[in-house]
Short mmCIF file of C-alpha atoms in Angstrom, two decimals:
data_model
loop_
_atom_site.label_atom_id
_atom_site.label_comp_id
_atom_site.label_asym_id
_atom_site.label_seq_id
_atom_site.Cartn_x
_atom_site.Cartn_y
_atom_site.Cartn_z
CA ASP E 1 0.00 0.03 -0.09
CA VAL E 2 1.23 3.61 -0.88
CA GLN E 3 2.02 5.51 2.44
CA LEU E 4 2.94 9.15 2.94
CA VAL E 5 3.94 9.95 6.43
CA GLU E 6 4.68 13.73 7.39
CA SER E 7 6.84 14.41 10.49
CA GLY E 8 8.62 17.62 11.77
CA GLY E 9 5.76 19.87 12.90
CA GLY E 10 5.60 21.63 16.09
CA LEU E 11 5.52 24.96 17.89
CA VAL E 12 8.03 27.61 16.70
CA LYS E 13 8.22 31.40 17.57
CA PRO E 14 7.54 33.87 14.92
CA GLY E 15 10.85 34.54 12.51
CA GLY E 16 11.93 30.92 13.48
CA SER E 17 12.66 28.03 11.20
CA LEU E 18 11.04 24.43 10.82
CA ARG E 19 11.80 21.43 8.51
CA LEU E 20 9.22 19.20 7.50
CA SER E 21 9.77 15.80 6.19
CA CYS E 22 7.65 13.31 4.20
CA ALA E 23 8.45 9.73 3.90
CA GLY E 24 6.91 7.68 0.97
CA SER E 25 6.57 4.05 0.86
CA GLY E 26 4.88 1.36 -1.31
CA TYR E 27 5.69 2.68 -4.59
CA THR E 28 8.81 3.72 -6.61
CA PHE E 29 9.37 7.16 -4.87
CA SER E 30 11.51 8.62 -7.74
CA THR E 31 8.78 8.18 -10.25
CA TYR E 32 6.55 10.52 -8.72
CA ASN E 33 6.07 14.29 -8.35
CA MET E 34 5.43 15.29 -4.94
CA ASN E 35 3.69 18.29 -3.46
CA TRP E 36 2.91 20.33 -0.31
CA VAL E 37 -0.48 21.54 0.58
CA ARG E 38 -1.33 23.41 3.81
CA GLN E 39 -4.75 24.00 5.62
CA ALA E 40 -5.00 26.67 8.25
CA PRO E 41 -7.48 25.74 11.13
CA GLY E 42 -10.87 25.89 9.95
CA LYS E 43 -9.99 27.15 6.28
CA GLY E 44 -9.60 25.46 2.99
CA LEU E 45 -6.89 23.76 0.96
CA GLU E 46 -3.85 26.07 -0.13
CA TRP E 47 -1.10 24.66 -2.40
CA VAL E 48 2.31 25.44 -1.17
CA SER E 49 4.99 23.75 -3.64
CA SER E 50 5.68 21.21 -5.98
CA ILE E 51 8.80 19.20 -7.11
CA SER E 52 9.36 16.75 -9.95
CA GLY E 53 10.67 13.20 -9.56
CA ASP E 54 14.34 14.38 -10.62
CA SER E 55 14.19 17.57 -8.61
CA ASN E 56 14.80 19.54 -12.00
CA TYR E 57 11.25 21.45 -11.91
CA ILE E 58 10.09 23.16 -8.73
CA TYR E 59 6.91 25.30 -8.45
CA GLN E 60 6.01 27.42 -5.49
CA ALA E 61 3.23 29.50 -4.36
CA ASP E 62 4.08 33.40 -4.64
CA SER E 63 3.20 34.06 -1.16
CA MET E 64 5.77 31.75 0.13
CA LYS E 65 8.68 32.28 -2.20
CA GLY E 66 11.82 33.14 -0.66
CA ARG E 67 10.72 31.69 2.66
CA PHE E 68 9.87 28.00 1.90
CA THR E 69 12.08 25.60 -0.03
CA ILE E 70 11.12 22.25 -1.16
CA SER E 71 13.41 19.52 -1.92
CA ARG E 72 13.61 15.65 -2.01
CA ASP E 73 16.31 12.85 -1.51
CA ASN E 74 15.04 9.95 -3.63
CA ALA E 75 17.65 7.52 -2.17
CA LYS E 76 15.86 8.04 1.24
CA ASN E 77 12.42 8.18 -0.24
CA SER E 78 11.87 11.44 1.37
CA LEU E 79 10.58 14.84 0.64
CA TYR E 80 11.20 17.98 2.61
CA LEU E 81 9.84 21.46 3.14
CA GLN E 82 12.26 24.03 4.75
CA MET E 83 10.49 26.95 6.29
CA ASP E 84 12.07 29.89 7.36
CA SER E 85 10.84 33.37 8.71
CA LEU E 86 7.72 32.02 9.89
CA ARG E 87 4.65 34.01 10.57
CA ALA E 88 1.50 33.41 12.58
CA GLU E 89 -0.33 32.98 9.34
CA ASP E 90 1.76 29.90 8.41
CA THR E 91 0.26 27.99 11.24
CA ALA E 92 -1.65 25.03 9.45
CA VAL E 93 -1.62 21.41 9.02
CA TYR E 94 0.82 20.53 6.16
CA TYR E 95 0.08 17.59 3.89
CA CYS E 96 2.53 15.98 1.60
CA ALA E 97 0.93 14.53 -1.52
CA ARG E 98 1.88 12.85 -4.95
CA HIS E 99 1.07 13.14 -8.40
CA ARG E 100 2.19 10.94 -11.43
CA ARG E 101 2.46 13.38 -14.51
CA THR E 102 1.95 16.81 -15.10
CA GLY E 103 -1.67 17.66 -15.04
CA ASP E 104 -2.59 14.59 -12.93
CA PRO E 105 -4.49 14.80 -9.79
CA PHE E 106 -2.95 14.50 -6.04
CA ASP E 107 -3.85 10.73 -5.82
CA ASN E 108 -2.48 10.05 -2.36
CA TRP E 109 -1.97 12.21 0.73
CA GLY E 110 -0.35 11.93 4.00
CA GLN E 111 -2.16 12.36 7.14
CA GLY E 112 -0.55 15.80 7.78
CA THR E 113 1.68 17.36 10.57
CA LEU E 114 0.83 20.55 12.48
CA VAL E 115 2.89 23.65 12.52
CA THR E 116 2.12 26.24 15.00
CA VAL E 117 3.62 29.64 14.95
CA SER E 118 3.13 31.46 18.07
CA SER E 119 5.12 33.43 20.87
CA GLU C 1 -3.47 32.36 -11.38
CA ILE C 2 -6.59 30.62 -12.00
CA VAL C 3 -9.53 31.17 -9.40
CA LEU C 4 -11.93 28.39 -8.61
CA THR C 5 -15.36 29.67 -7.04
CA GLN C 6 -17.43 26.75 -5.54
CA SER C 7 -21.11 26.80 -4.83
CA PRO C 8 -22.87 26.74 -2.50
CA ALA C 9 -20.75 27.15 0.35
CA THR C 10 -22.96 24.89 2.44
CA LEU C 11 -25.52 22.31 1.20
CA SER C 12 -28.17 20.75 3.68
CA LEU C 13 -29.68 17.66 2.55
CA SER C 14 -30.82 14.40 3.89
CA PRO C 15 -29.71 10.75 3.43
CA GLY C 16 -30.93 9.32 0.12
CA GLU C 17 -31.26 12.90 -1.40
CA ARG C 18 -29.18 13.89 -4.64
CA ALA C 19 -26.44 16.42 -4.20
CA THR C 20 -25.24 18.78 -6.78
CA LEU C 21 -21.98 20.93 -6.21
CA SER C 22 -20.54 23.35 -8.42
CA CYS C 23 -17.18 24.53 -9.26
CA ARG C 24 -16.52 27.45 -11.75
CA ALA C 25 -13.06 28.46 -13.01
CA SER C 26 -11.88 31.93 -13.83
CA GLN C 27 -10.60 30.78 -17.09
CA SER C 28 -10.52 27.47 -18.91
CA VAL C 29 -8.96 24.58 -17.35
CA THR C 30 -10.12 22.08 -20.30
CA SER C 31 -10.91 19.07 -18.48
CA LYS C 32 -8.12 19.20 -15.91
CA LEU C 33 -10.34 19.35 -12.84
CA ALA C 34 -10.20 17.09 -9.81
CA TRP C 35 -12.67 16.63 -6.92
CA TYR C 36 -11.80 15.93 -3.10
CA GLN C 37 -13.54 14.75 -0.31
CA GLN C 38 -12.26 15.62 3.33
CA LYS C 39 -13.88 14.64 6.47
CA PRO C 40 -12.98 16.41 9.99
CA GLY C 41 -9.35 15.43 11.13
CA GLN C 42 -8.44 13.46 7.79
CA ALA C 43 -6.59 14.22 4.86
CA PRO C 44 -8.42 15.01 1.34
CA ARG C 45 -9.31 11.83 -0.51
CA LEU C 46 -9.27 11.89 -4.49
CA LEU C 47 -12.74 11.41 -5.66
CA ILE C 48 -12.78 12.46 -9.41
CA TYR C 49 -9.94 13.35 -11.90
CA ASP C 50 -10.10 15.02 -15.48
CA ALA C 51 -13.46 16.04 -14.61
CA SER C 52 -15.37 12.91 -14.98
CA ASN C 53 -13.07 9.82 -14.09
CA ARG C 54 -13.67 8.23 -10.62
CA ALA C 55 -10.55 7.53 -8.74
CA THR C 56 -9.84 3.94 -7.69
CA GLY C 57 -12.31 2.55 -5.05
CA ILE C 58 -14.80 5.47 -5.24
CA PRO C 59 -18.52 4.33 -5.47
CA ALA C 60 -20.53 4.79 -8.45
CA ARG C 61 -22.92 7.24 -6.87
CA PHE C 62 -20.16 10.00 -7.24
CA SER C 63 -19.89 11.43 -10.68
CA GLY C 64 -18.28 14.45 -12.23
CA SER C 65 -19.22 16.33 -15.31
CA GLY C 66 -18.05 19.63 -17.17
CA SER C 67 -15.33 21.02 -19.24
CA GLY C 68 -13.77 24.62 -19.78
CA THR C 69 -15.04 26.81 -16.90
CA ASP C 70 -18.01 25.05 -15.41
CA PHE C 71 -18.04 21.78 -13.55
CA THR C 72 -20.43 19.74 -11.43
CA LEU C 73 -19.88 17.05 -8.86
CA THR C 74 -23.03 14.77 -8.25
CA ILE C 75 -23.77 12.37 -5.68
CA SER C 76 -26.84 10.37 -6.86
CA SER C 77 -28.05 9.23 -3.66
CA LEU C 78 -26.32 10.48 -0.39
CA GLU C 79 -25.07 8.02 2.29
CA PRO C 80 -24.32 9.09 5.78
CA GLU C 81 -20.49 8.73 5.13
CA ASP C 82 -20.84 11.40 2.31
CA PHE C 83 -21.32 14.31 4.56
CA ALA C 84 -18.13 16.06 4.39
CA VAL C 85 -16.48 19.03 2.59
CA TYR C 86 -15.66 18.90 -1.02
CA TYR C 87 -12.94 20.62 -2.86
CA CYS C 88 -12.35 21.28 -6.52
CA GLN C 89 -8.76 21.63 -7.96
CA GLN C 90 -7.44 22.51 -11.29
CA ARG C 91 -4.40 20.97 -12.86
CA SER C 92 -4.41 22.83 -16.05
CA ASN C 93 -1.78 25.67 -15.17
CA TRP C 94 0.72 26.38 -12.43
CA PRO C 95 0.04 27.45 -9.84
CA CYS C 96 -2.51 24.70 -9.08
CA SER C 97 -5.39 26.13 -7.21
CA PHE C 98 -8.31 24.65 -5.09
CA GLY C 99 -11.57 26.10 -4.67
CA GLN C 100 -12.86 27.23 -1.33
CA GLY C 101 -14.86 24.35 -0.58
CA THR C 102 -18.54 23.00 -0.12
CA LYS C 103 -19.64 21.87 3.26
CA LEU C 104 -22.27 19.20 2.59
CA GLU C 105 -24.19 18.69 5.96
CA ILE C 106 -27.03 16.62 7.19
CA LYS C 107 -30.59 18.35 7.16
#
């Protein structure tokens, strides 16, 4: 079975940094594009960033450019999100999700990891 | 950026009734539209992709239609487990975008 498991969330002060991880299993990790999507408490889904299987293509939401960096290590079947200069409005559950090809939907999602930015 | 507008924001229906949810795009997304279901405390689950294709394991009571800018998710006869929030997502252009969601609640 395909599994995506996020980790690394927690409480961080405004201006701080956090690195999220997502471990994939049950499929050939390198053949799928990966994504981060977040959901603020009581709000809808917001796409954050995407990375191709070979890391050659990266897309990012404008509102997070310069602060968030997506990366992956296919040897470790892992996806990462480095989050810097965190703000209160970055408080959310962060999900990783995969898609097969350009234009494909996100067919499997992790259970999410909660990031809380507060002093 | 393509903006997706879902309507209604909340839909109150009873089990056994038919549900019709709408998603409108600010510009054409051809057929590159997906629908997701999310229950409280859970991750979203893919229901429909490419506007009208059911994802693996999705019951036949869920169907999608539309192309271009106007799309519909229909649940033919509501089961108790169908009450949830539904999101549309366009996969036509970057940045990918989601609608704001429709909450389907029990009347």
